[in-house]
Amino acid sequence: MTSQVLHLQLTSMQLLDAIQPSAIGKGATDIQATALSTQQSAISTSQSTRAGCDVVIYPQEPSEIVLQLENLGSRNLRLNVQIEGNFPSEWCRIGMEGYDLAPRSRMDAVLYFQIPADFFENQASLGLGESLVLDYHGLIYVYYTEEDIGRQLVETAGINLYIRPRSLYLDFLPVLYREVDFIGRFLKIFEQAFEPAVQTMDTFWAYLDPMTAPQALLPFLAHWVAWPVDSRWTVERQRYLIRSAIELYRWRGTRKGLRLYIHLYTDLPLDDQIIRETDKHICIEEILGQGFVLGKTHLGQDAMLGGGRPYHFIVRLRPDIPGQVNEELVRHIIEQQKPAFCTYELYIEC
């Protein structure tokens, strides 16, 4: 691969297995003939034509070809690299170190190839009787101009692009079988059929967590923990409540359980670090007055005539944002959580 002036060297950056040109694809023979005729027309204006380079491209995975340019002459060369083929132009972009090549020096140009991730799925435009094209061909044109004399020449090289599906199942086969291109494409059929089920099993834990499960699965998870689904709760609130159901059952009928339930619905802080009950956002006070007992209590200090209401408590909520608390739903919560014989008062301090 030598030339009087410019030397080209193509190197694929991917290790190639045994590639078998695909037999499917409408007009595959015509495409090759077109590329060959284009190549022959280029020969008439160039020093020589270089042999082709093969590259395998997997959807969404970048592939590269390094084009090494060497100036064998004694004059500076002005370069312009272009590529043409029967594939969309947006599949390829060219990166160069510069456009001037000094005498007896080398330069590398990189051809970056990348095809859409849904190449195999997005083929709705195929007409009746048409087949999917997997093998593509192209020509690389390196136009160069010699300084001082202004002579313009072109060197060409062919490339073959083989688009193949990436099969995970090849990793389970001996190396000998991985080298057969047809086996990889054949196994991809089974992989597309079974892999969604395998991936579902790998992430099955997410289906059992109320915070990550699909919305349609929430009633099933709620049934598991015997939690009633109330349409008045938002979906996000239902997720929190279902996940906290066991904790709420454990403390049901207690001050801690009622405070936790109100916290999960209203997002008011629990304020566990605050010691005084009256300073908390969710204040729950129990009335413990024992009435007036001669010889044990003092009227006006620690007792009152008639005593307090037995099994009575007061709930005071202090939201930071107006409208954060729905009084109707809070009363519904208290009715569910309190013992049946208890009475209560609710105050929302805005």
Coordinates of N, CA and C in Angstrom, one line a residue, residues 33-262:
A33 N -22.2 -3.0 -6.7 CA -21.8 -2.6 -8.0 C -21.7 -1.1 -8.2
T34 N -22.6 -0.4 -7.5 CA -22.5 1.1 -7.5 C -21.3 1.6 -6.9
A35 N -20.9 1.0 -5.7 CA -19.7 1.4 -5.0 C -18.5 1.1 -5.9
L36 N -18.5 0.0 -6.6 CA -17.4 -0.4 -7.4 C -17.2 0.5 -8.6
S37 N -18.4 0.9 -9.2 CA -18.3 1.8 -10.3 C -17.8 3.2 -9.9
T38 N -18.3 3.6 -8.7 CA -17.8 4.9 -8.1 C -16.3 4.9 -7.9
Q39 N -15.9 3.7 -7.4 CA -14.4 3.5 -7.1 C -13.6 3.6 -8.4
Q40 N -14.1 3.0 -9.4 CA -13.4 3.0 -10.7 C -13.3 4.4 -11.3
S41 N -14.4 5.1 -11.2 CA -14.4 6.5 -11.7 C -13.4 7.3 -10.9
A42 N -13.2 7.0 -9.6 CA -12.2 7.8 -8.8 C -10.8 7.5 -9.2
I43 N -10.6 6.2 -9.7 CA -9.2 5.8 -10.0 C -8.7 6.7 -11.2
S44 N -9.5 7.1 -12.1 CA -9.0 7.9 -13.2 C -8.4 9.2 -12.8
T45 N -8.7 9.7 -11.6 CA -8.1 11.0 -11.2 C -7.2 10.8 -10.0
S46 N -6.8 9.6 -9.7 CA -6.0 9.4 -8.5 C -4.8 8.6 -8.8
Q47 N -3.9 8.5 -7.9 CA -2.7 7.7 -8.1 C -3.0 6.2 -8.0
S48 N -3.8 5.8 -7.0 CA -4.2 4.4 -6.8 C -5.4 4.3 -5.9
T49 N -5.9 3.1 -5.8 CA -7.0 2.8 -4.9 C -6.6 1.8 -3.9
R50 N -6.9 2.0 -2.6 CA -6.5 1.2 -1.5 C -7.5 0.1 -1.3
A51 N -7.1 -1.0 -0.7 CA -8.0 -2.1 -0.3 C -8.9 -1.6 0.8
G52 N -10.0 -2.3 1.0 CA -11.1 -1.9 1.9 C -10.8 -2.3 3.3
C53 N -11.6 -1.8 4.2 CA -11.5 -2.1 5.7 C -12.9 -2.5 6.2
D54 N -12.9 -3.5 7.0 CA -14.2 -4.0 7.5 C -14.4 -3.5 8.9
V55 N -15.6 -3.1 9.3 CA -15.9 -2.7 10.7 C -17.3 -3.2 11.0
V56 N -17.4 -3.8 12.2 CA -18.7 -4.2 12.7 C -19.3 -3.1 13.6
I57 N -20.6 -2.8 13.4 CA -21.2 -1.7 14.2 C -22.4 -2.3 14.9
Y58 N -22.4 -2.1 16.3 CA -23.6 -2.5 17.1 C -24.4 -1.3 17.4
P59 N -25.7 -1.4 17.4 CA -26.6 -0.2 17.7 C -26.2 0.5 19.0
Q60 N -26.0 1.8 18.9 CA -25.7 2.7 20.0 C -24.3 2.6 20.5
E61 N -23.5 1.7 20.0 CA -22.1 1.5 20.4 C -21.2 2.2 19.3
P62 N -20.3 3.1 19.7 CA -19.5 3.7 18.8 C -18.4 2.7 18.2
S63 N -18.1 2.9 16.9 CA -17.0 2.1 16.3 C -16.1 3.1 15.6
E64 N -14.9 2.8 15.5 CA -13.9 3.7 14.9 C -13.0 3.0 13.9
I65 N -12.6 3.8 12.9 CA -11.6 3.4 11.9 C -10.5 4.5 11.9
V66 N -9.3 4.1 12.1 CA -8.2 5.1 12.1 C -7.6 5.1 10.7
L67 N -7.6 6.3 10.1 CA -7.0 6.5 8.8 C -5.6 7.2 8.9
Q68 N -4.6 6.4 8.7 CA -3.2 6.9 8.8 C -2.7 7.5 7.5
L69 N -2.3 8.8 7.5 CA -1.9 9.4 6.3 C -0.4 9.7 6.4
E70 N 0.4 9.3 5.4 CA 1.8 9.6 5.4 C 2.2 10.2 4.1
N71 N 2.9 11.4 4.3 CA 3.4 12.1 3.1 C 4.8 11.6 2.8
L72 N 4.9 10.9 1.6 CA 6.1 10.4 1.1 C 6.9 11.3 0.2
G73 N 6.2 12.4 -0.1 CA 6.9 13.4 -1.0 C 7.7 14.4 -0.3
S74 N 8.2 15.4 -1.1 CA 9.1 16.4 -0.6 C 8.3 17.8 -0.5
R75 N 7.0 17.8 -0.7 CA 6.3 19.0 -0.6 C 5.2 18.9 0.4
N76 N 4.8 20.0 1.0 CA 3.7 20.1 1.9 C 2.4 19.8 1.2
L77 N 1.5 19.0 1.9 CA 0.2 18.6 1.3 C -0.9 19.3 2.0
R78 N -1.9 19.7 1.3 CA -3.2 20.3 1.9 C -4.2 19.2 1.7
L79 N -4.8 18.7 2.8 CA -5.7 17.6 2.8 C -7.2 17.9 3.0
N80 N -8.0 17.1 2.4 CA -9.5 17.2 2.6 C -10.0 15.7 2.5
V81 N -10.6 15.2 3.6 CA -11.0 13.9 3.7 C -12.6 13.9 3.7
Q82 N -13.1 13.1 2.8 CA -14.6 12.9 2.6 C -14.9 11.4 2.5
I83 N -16.2 11.1 2.9 CA -16.6 9.7 2.8 C -18.0 9.7 2.1
E84 N -18.2 8.7 1.3 CA -19.5 8.6 0.6 C -19.8 7.1 0.7
G85 N -21.1 6.8 0.8 CA -21.6 5.4 0.8 C -23.1 5.3 0.8
N86 N -23.6 4.1 0.8 CA -25.1 3.9 0.8 C -25.7 3.9 2.1
F87 N -25.0 4.6 3.1 CA -25.6 4.7 4.5 C -25.8 6.2 4.8
P88 N -26.7 6.5 5.7 CA -26.9 7.9 6.1 C -25.7 8.6 6.5
S89 N -25.5 9.9 6.1 CA -24.3 10.6 6.4 C -24.2 10.9 7.9
E90 N -25.3 11.0 8.6 CA -25.2 11.2 10.1 C -24.6 10.1 10.9
W91 N -24.5 8.9 10.2 CA -23.9 7.8 10.9 C -22.4 8.0 11.1
C92 N -21.7 8.9 10.4 CA -20.3 9.0 10.4 C -19.9 10.4 10.6
R93 N -18.8 10.7 11.4 CA -18.2 12.0 11.4 C -16.7 11.8 11.4
I94 N -16.0 12.7 10.9 CA -14.5 12.6 10.7 C -13.8 13.6 11.6
G95 N -12.8 13.1 12.3 CA -12.0 13.9 13.2 C -10.6 13.9 12.7
M96 N -10.0 15.1 12.5 CA -8.6 15.3 12.0 C -7.8 16.1 12.9
E97 N -6.5 15.9 12.9 CA -5.5 16.6 13.7 C -5.2 18.0 13.0
G98 N -5.5 18.1 11.7 CA -5.2 19.3 11.0 C -5.4 19.0 9.5
Y99 N -5.1 20.0 8.7 CA -5.3 19.9 7.2 C -4.0 20.0 6.4
D100 N -2.9 20.2 7.1 CA -1.6 20.3 6.4 C -0.7 19.2 6.9
L101 N -0.1 18.5 5.9 CA 0.8 17.4 6.2 C 2.2 17.7 5.6
A102 N 3.1 17.8 6.5 CA 4.5 18.2 6.1 C 5.2 17.0 5.4
P103 N 6.2 17.3 4.7 CA 6.9 16.2 4.0 C 7.5 15.2 5.0
R104 N 7.5 13.9 4.6 CA 8.0 12.8 5.4 C 7.4 12.8 6.8
S105 N 6.1 13.1 7.0 CA 5.5 13.1 8.3 C 4.2 12.3 8.1
R106 N 3.6 12.0 9.3 CA 2.3 11.2 9.4 C 1.3 12.0 10.1
M107 N 0.0 11.6 9.8 CA -1.1 12.2 10.5 C -2.2 11.2 10.6
D108 N -3.0 11.2 11.7 CA -4.1 10.2 11.8 C -5.4 11.0 11.7
A109 N -6.3 10.4 11.0 CA -7.7 10.9 10.9 C -8.6 9.7 11.5
V110 N -9.6 10.1 12.2 CA -10.5 9.1 12.8 C -11.9 9.2 12.3
L111 N -12.4 8.1 11.8 CA -13.8 8.0 11.4 C -14.6 7.4 12.5
Y112 N -15.6 8.1 13.0 CA -16.4 7.7 14.1 C -17.8 7.3 13.5
F113 N -18.2 6.0 13.8 CA -19.4 5.5 13.3 C -20.3 5.2 14.5
Q114 N -21.6 5.6 14.4 CA -22.6 5.2 15.4 C -24.0 5.3 14.8
I115 N -24.8 4.2 15.0 CA -26.1 4.1 14.5 C -27.1 4.2 15.6
P116 N -28.4 4.5 15.3 CA -29.4 4.7 16.4 C -29.6 3.4 17.2
A117 N -29.9 3.6 18.4 CA -30.1 2.4 19.3 C -31.3 1.6 18.8
D118 N -32.3 2.2 18.2 CA -33.5 1.4 17.7 C -33.4 1.1 16.2
F119 N -32.2 0.8 15.7 CA -32.0 0.5 14.3 C -32.9 -0.7 13.9
F120 N -32.9 -1.7 14.7 CA -33.6 -2.9 14.3 C -35.1 -2.8 14.6
E121 N -35.5 -2.0 15.5 CA -36.9 -1.9 15.9 C -37.6 -0.9 15.0
N122 N -36.9 0.2 14.6 CA -37.5 1.3 13.9 C -37.4 1.1 12.4
Q123 N -38.1 0.1 11.9 CA -38.1 -0.2 10.4 C -39.5 -0.2 9.8
A124 N -40.3 0.7 10.4 CA -41.7 0.8 9.9 C -41.8 1.3 8.4
S125 N -40.7 1.9 8.0 CA -40.7 2.5 6.6 C -40.5 1.4 5.5
L126 N -40.1 0.2 5.9 CA -39.9 -0.8 4.9 C -41.2 -1.2 4.2
G127 N -41.2 -1.2 2.9 CA -42.4 -1.6 2.1 C -42.6 -3.1 2.1
L128 N -43.7 -3.4 1.5 CA -44.0 -4.8 1.4 C -43.0 -5.5 0.5
G129 N -42.5 -6.6 0.9 CA -41.5 -7.4 0.2 C -40.1 -6.9 0.3
E130 N -39.8 -5.8 1.0 CA -38.5 -5.3 1.2 C -37.9 -6.0 2.5
S131 N -36.6 -6.1 2.5 CA -35.8 -6.7 3.6 C -34.9 -5.7 4.2
L132 N -34.5 -5.9 5.4 CA -33.6 -5.0 6.2 C -32.2 -5.2 5.7
V133 N -31.6 -4.1 5.4 CA -30.2 -4.1 4.9 C -29.3 -4.0 6.1
L134 N -28.3 -5.0 6.2 CA -27.4 -5.1 7.3 C -25.9 -4.8 6.8
D135 N -25.6 -4.9 5.5 CA -24.3 -4.6 5.1 C -24.3 -3.4 4.2
Y136 N -23.3 -2.4 4.5 CA -23.2 -1.2 3.8 C -21.8 -1.0 3.3
H137 N -21.7 -0.2 2.3 CA -20.3 0.0 1.7 C -20.1 1.5 1.4
G138 N -18.9 1.8 1.4 CA -18.5 3.2 1.1 C -17.1 3.4 0.7
L139 N -16.8 4.6 0.3 CA -15.5 5.0 -0.2 C -15.0 6.2 0.6
I140 N -13.7 6.2 0.9 CA -13.1 7.3 1.6 C -12.2 8.0 0.5
Y141 N -12.5 9.3 0.4 CA -11.7 10.1 -0.6 C -10.8 11.0 0.2
V142 N -9.5 11.0 -0.1 CA -8.5 11.9 0.5 C -8.0 12.8 -0.7
Y143 N -8.5 14.0 -0.7 CA -8.1 15.0 -1.7 C -6.9 15.7 -1.1
Y144 N -5.8 15.9 -1.9 CA -4.7 16.6 -1.5 C -4.1 17.4 -2.6
T145 N -3.5 18.5 -2.2 CA -2.9 19.5 -3.1 C -1.4 19.7 -2.8
E146 N -0.6 19.5 -3.7 CA 0.9 19.8 -3.5 C 1.2 21.2 -3.6
E147 N 1.8 21.8 -2.6 CA 2.2 23.2 -2.6 C 3.3 23.4 -3.7
D148 N 3.4 24.7 -4.1 CA 4.4 25.1 -5.1 C 3.9 24.8 -6.5
I149 N 3.5 23.5 -6.8 CA 3.1 23.2 -8.1 C 1.6 23.2 -8.3
G150 N 0.8 23.1 -7.1 CA -0.6 23.2 -7.2 C -1.3 22.0 -7.8
R151 N -0.6 20.9 -7.9 CA -1.2 19.7 -8.5 C -2.2 19.1 -7.5
Q152 N -3.4 18.7 -8.0 CA -4.4 18.1 -7.1 C -4.6 16.7 -7.5
L153 N -4.6 15.8 -6.4 CA -4.7 14.4 -6.6 C -5.7 13.9 -5.6
V154 N -6.1 12.6 -5.7 CA -7.0 12.0 -4.8 C -6.6 10.6 -4.6
E155 N -6.7 10.1 -3.4 CA -6.5 8.7 -3.0 C -7.8 8.2 -2.4
T156 N -8.1 7.0 -2.7 CA -9.4 6.4 -2.2 C -9.1 5.1 -1.5
A157 N -10.1 4.7 -0.7 CA -10.0 3.4 0.0 C -11.5 3.0 0.3
G158 N -11.8 1.7 0.2 CA -13.1 1.2 0.5 C -13.3 0.8 1.9
I159 N -14.5 0.9 2.4 CA -14.9 0.4 3.7 C -16.2 -0.4 3.6
N160 N -16.3 -1.4 4.5 CA -17.5 -2.2 4.6 C -18.0 -2.1 6.0
L161 N -19.3 -1.7 6.1 CA -19.9 -1.6 7.4 C -20.9 -2.8 7.6
Y162 N -20.7 -3.6 8.7 CA -21.6 -4.7 9.0 C -22.3 -4.4 10.3
I163 N -23.6 -4.2 10.2 CA -24.4 -3.9 11.4 C -25.0 -5.2 11.9
R164 N -24.7 -5.4 13.2 CA -25.0 -6.7 13.8 C -25.6 -6.4 15.2
P165 N -26.6 -7.2 15.6 CA -27.1 -7.1 17.0 C -26.1 -7.6 18.0
R166 N -26.0 -7.0 19.1 CA -25.2 -7.5 20.2 C -25.9 -8.6 21.0
S167 N -25.4 -9.8 21.0 CA -26.0 -10.9 21.7 C -25.2 -11.2 23.0
L168 N -25.9 -11.2 24.1 CA -25.3 -11.5 25.4 C -25.1 -13.0 25.5
Y169 N -25.9 -13.8 24.8 CA -25.8 -15.2 24.9 C -24.5 -15.8 24.3
L170 N -23.8 -15.0 23.5 CA -22.5 -15.5 22.9 C -21.5 -15.7 24.0
D171 N -21.6 -15.0 25.2 CA -20.7 -15.1 26.3 C -20.7 -16.5 26.9
F172 N -21.8 -17.3 26.6 CA -21.9 -18.6 27.2 C -21.5 -19.7 26.3
L173 N -20.9 -19.3 25.1 CA -20.5 -20.3 24.1 C -19.0 -20.3 24.1
P174 N -18.4 -21.5 23.6 CA -17.0 -21.5 23.4 C -16.5 -20.5 22.4
V175 N -15.3 -20.1 22.4 CA -14.8 -19.1 21.5 C -14.9 -19.5 20.1
L176 N -14.8 -20.8 19.8 CA -14.9 -21.2 18.4 C -16.3 -20.8 17.8
Y177 N -17.4 -20.9 18.6 CA -18.7 -20.6 18.0 C -18.9 -19.1 18.0
R178 N -18.2 -18.3 18.8 CA -18.4 -16.9 18.8 C -17.9 -16.3 17.5
E179 N -17.0 -17.0 16.8 CA -16.4 -16.5 15.6 C -17.3 -16.6 14.4
V180 N -18.5 -17.3 14.6 CA -19.4 -17.5 13.5 C -20.5 -16.4 13.6
D181 N -20.5 -15.5 12.6 CA -21.4 -14.4 12.6 C -22.9 -14.8 12.7
F182 N -23.2 -15.9 12.0 CA -24.6 -16.3 11.9 C -25.1 -16.7 13.3
I183 N -24.3 -17.4 14.1 CA -24.7 -17.8 15.4 C -25.1 -16.7 16.3
G184 N -24.3 -15.6 16.2 CA -24.7 -14.4 17.0 C -26.0 -13.8 16.6
R185 N -26.3 -13.7 15.3 CA -27.6 -13.2 14.9 C -28.7 -14.2 15.2
F186 N -28.4 -15.5 15.2 CA -29.5 -16.5 15.5 C -29.8 -16.4 17.0
L187 N -28.8 -16.3 17.8 CA -29.1 -16.3 19.3 C -29.8 -15.0 19.7
K188 N -29.6 -13.9 18.9 CA -30.3 -12.7 19.2 C -31.8 -12.8 19.2
I189 N -32.3 -13.7 18.4 CA -33.8 -14.0 18.3 C -34.3 -14.5 19.6
F190 N -33.6 -15.4 20.2 CA -34.0 -16.0 21.5 C -33.8 -15.0 22.6
E191 N -32.7 -14.2 22.5 CA -32.4 -13.2 23.6 C -33.5 -12.2 23.6
Q192 N -34.0 -11.7 22.5 CA -35.1 -10.7 22.5 C -36.4 -11.3 23.1
A193 N -36.6 -12.6 22.9 CA -37.8 -13.2 23.5 C -37.7 -13.5 25.0
F194 N -36.5 -13.8 25.5 CA -36.4 -14.2 26.9 C -35.8 -13.2 27.8
E195 N -35.0 -12.3 27.2 CA -34.3 -11.3 28.1 C -35.2 -10.4 28.9
P196 N -36.4 -9.9 28.3 CA -37.3 -9.1 29.1 C -37.7 -9.8 30.4
A197 N -38.0 -11.1 30.3 CA -38.4 -11.8 31.5 C -37.3 -11.9 32.5
V198 N -36.1 -12.1 32.0 CA -34.9 -12.2 32.9 C -34.7 -10.9 33.6
Q199 N -34.7 -9.8 32.8 CA -34.5 -8.5 33.4 C -35.6 -8.2 34.5
T200 N -36.8 -8.6 34.2 CA -37.9 -8.4 35.2 C -37.6 -9.2 36.5
M201 N -37.1 -10.4 36.4 CA -36.7 -11.1 37.6 C -35.5 -10.5 38.3
D202 N -34.6 -9.9 37.6 CA -33.5 -9.2 38.2 C -33.9 -8.0 39.0
T203 N -35.0 -7.4 38.6 CA -35.5 -6.2 39.3 C -36.8 -6.5 40.0
F204 N -37.1 -7.7 40.3 CA -38.4 -8.1 40.9 C -38.6 -7.4 42.3
W205 N -37.5 -7.1 43.0 CA -37.6 -6.5 44.3 C -38.3 -5.1 44.2
A206 N -38.1 -4.4 43.0 CA -38.7 -3.1 42.9 C -40.2 -3.2 42.7
Y207 N -40.7 -4.4 42.3 CA -42.2 -4.6 42.2 C -42.8 -4.8 43.5
L208 N -42.0 -5.2 44.5 CA -42.5 -5.5 45.9 C -42.3 -4.3 46.8
D209 N -41.7 -3.2 46.4 CA -41.5 -2.1 47.2 C -42.5 -1.0 46.8
P210 N -43.4 -0.6 47.7 CA -44.5 0.3 47.4 C -43.9 1.6 46.8
M211 N -42.7 2.0 47.1 CA -42.1 3.3 46.6 C -41.7 3.2 45.2
T212 N -41.5 2.0 44.6 CA -41.0 1.9 43.3 C -41.9 1.0 42.4
A213 N -42.9 0.4 43.0 CA -43.8 -0.5 42.2 C -44.7 0.3 41.3
P214 N -45.1 -0.3 40.2 CA -46.1 0.4 39.3 C -47.3 0.7 40.0
Q215 N -48.0 1.8 39.6 CA -49.2 2.2 40.3 C -50.3 1.1 40.2
A216 N -50.4 0.3 39.1 CA -51.4 -0.7 39.0 C -51.2 -1.8 40.1
L217 N -50.0 -1.9 40.6 CA -49.7 -3.0 41.6 C -49.9 -2.5 43.0
L218 N -50.2 -1.3 43.3 CA -50.4 -0.8 44.6 C -51.6 -1.4 45.3
P219 N -52.7 -1.6 44.7 CA -53.8 -2.3 45.4 C -53.4 -3.7 45.9
F220 N -52.6 -4.4 45.1 CA -52.2 -5.8 45.5 C -51.3 -5.7 46.7
L221 N -50.3 -4.8 46.7 CA -49.4 -4.6 47.8 C -50.2 -4.2 49.1
A222 N -51.2 -3.3 48.9 CA -52.0 -2.9 50.0 C -52.8 -4.1 50.6
H223 N -53.3 -5.0 49.7 CA -54.0 -6.1 50.2 C -53.1 -7.1 51.0
W224 N -51.8 -7.1 50.7 CA -50.8 -7.9 51.4 C -50.7 -7.5 52.9
V225 N -50.8 -6.2 53.1 CA -50.6 -5.7 54.5 C -52.0 -5.3 55.1
A226 N -53.1 -5.7 54.4 CA -54.4 -5.4 54.9 C -54.6 -3.9 55.1
W227 N -54.1 -3.1 54.1 CA -54.3 -1.7 54.2 C -55.4 -1.2 53.3
P228 N -56.4 -0.5 53.8 CA -57.4 0.0 52.9 C -56.9 1.1 52.0
V229 N -57.2 1.0 50.7 CA -56.8 2.0 49.7 C -57.9 3.1 49.7
D230 N -57.6 4.3 50.0 CA -58.6 5.4 50.0 C -58.3 6.3 48.8
S231 N -59.2 6.6 48.0 CA -59.0 7.4 46.8 C -58.7 8.8 47.2
R232 N -59.0 9.2 48.4 CA -58.7 10.6 48.8 C -57.2 10.9 49.0
W233 N -56.4 9.8 49.2 CA -55.0 10.0 49.2 C -54.4 10.1 47.8
T234 N -53.4 10.9 47.7 CA -52.7 10.9 46.4 C -51.9 9.6 46.3
V235 N -51.4 9.4 45.1 CA -50.6 8.1 44.8 C -49.4 8.1 45.6
E236 N -48.7 9.2 45.7 CA -47.4 9.2 46.5 C -47.7 9.0 48.0
R237 N -48.9 9.6 48.5 CA -49.2 9.4 49.9 C -49.6 7.9 50.1
Q238 N -50.3 7.3 49.2 CA -50.6 5.9 49.3 C -49.3 5.0 49.4
R239 N -48.3 5.4 48.6 CA -47.1 4.6 48.7 C -46.5 4.7 50.1
Y240 N -46.4 5.9 50.6 CA -45.8 6.0 52.0 C -46.6 5.2 53.0
L241 N -47.9 5.3 52.9 CA -48.8 4.7 53.9 C -48.7 3.1 53.8
I242 N -48.7 2.6 52.6 CA -48.6 1.2 52.5 C -47.2 0.7 53.0
R243 N -46.2 1.4 52.7 CA -44.9 1.0 53.2 C -44.8 1.1 54.7
S244 N -45.5 2.0 55.3 CA -45.4 2.2 56.8 C -46.6 1.5 57.5
A245 N -47.3 0.6 56.8 CA -48.5 0.0 57.4 C -48.1 -0.8 58.6
I246 N -47.1 -1.6 58.6 CA -46.7 -2.5 59.7 C -46.3 -1.6 60.9
E247 N -45.6 -0.5 60.7 CA -45.2 0.4 61.8 C -46.4 1.0 62.4
L248 N -47.4 1.4 61.5 CA -48.6 2.0 62.1 C -49.4 1.0 62.9
Y249 N -49.5 -0.2 62.4 CA -50.2 -1.2 63.2 C -49.6 -1.4 64.5
R250 N -48.3 -1.4 64.6 CA -47.6 -1.7 65.8 C -47.9 -0.6 66.9
W251 N -48.1 0.6 66.5 CA -48.3 1.7 67.4 C -49.8 2.2 67.4
R252 N -50.7 1.5 66.8 CA -52.0 1.9 66.7 C -52.7 2.1 68.1
G253 N -53.4 3.2 68.3 CA -54.1 3.5 69.6 C -53.2 4.2 70.5
T254 N -52.0 4.6 70.1 CA -51.0 5.3 71.0 C -50.8 6.7 70.5
R255 N -50.2 7.5 71.3 CA -49.8 8.9 70.8 C -48.8 8.8 69.7
K256 N -47.8 7.9 69.8 CA -46.8 7.8 68.8 C -47.4 7.4 67.5
G257 N -48.3 6.4 67.5 CA -48.9 6.0 66.3 C -49.7 7.0 65.6
L258 N -50.5 7.8 66.4 CA -51.3 8.9 65.8 C -50.4 10.0 65.2
R259 N -49.4 10.3 65.9 CA -48.5 11.3 65.4 C -47.8 10.9 64.1
L260 N -47.4 9.6 64.1 CA -46.7 9.1 62.9 C -47.7 9.1 61.7
Y261 N -48.9 8.7 61.9 CA -49.9 8.7 60.8 C -50.2 10.2 60.3
I262 N -50.4 11.1 61.2 CA -50.6 12.5 60.8 C -49.3 13.0 60.0

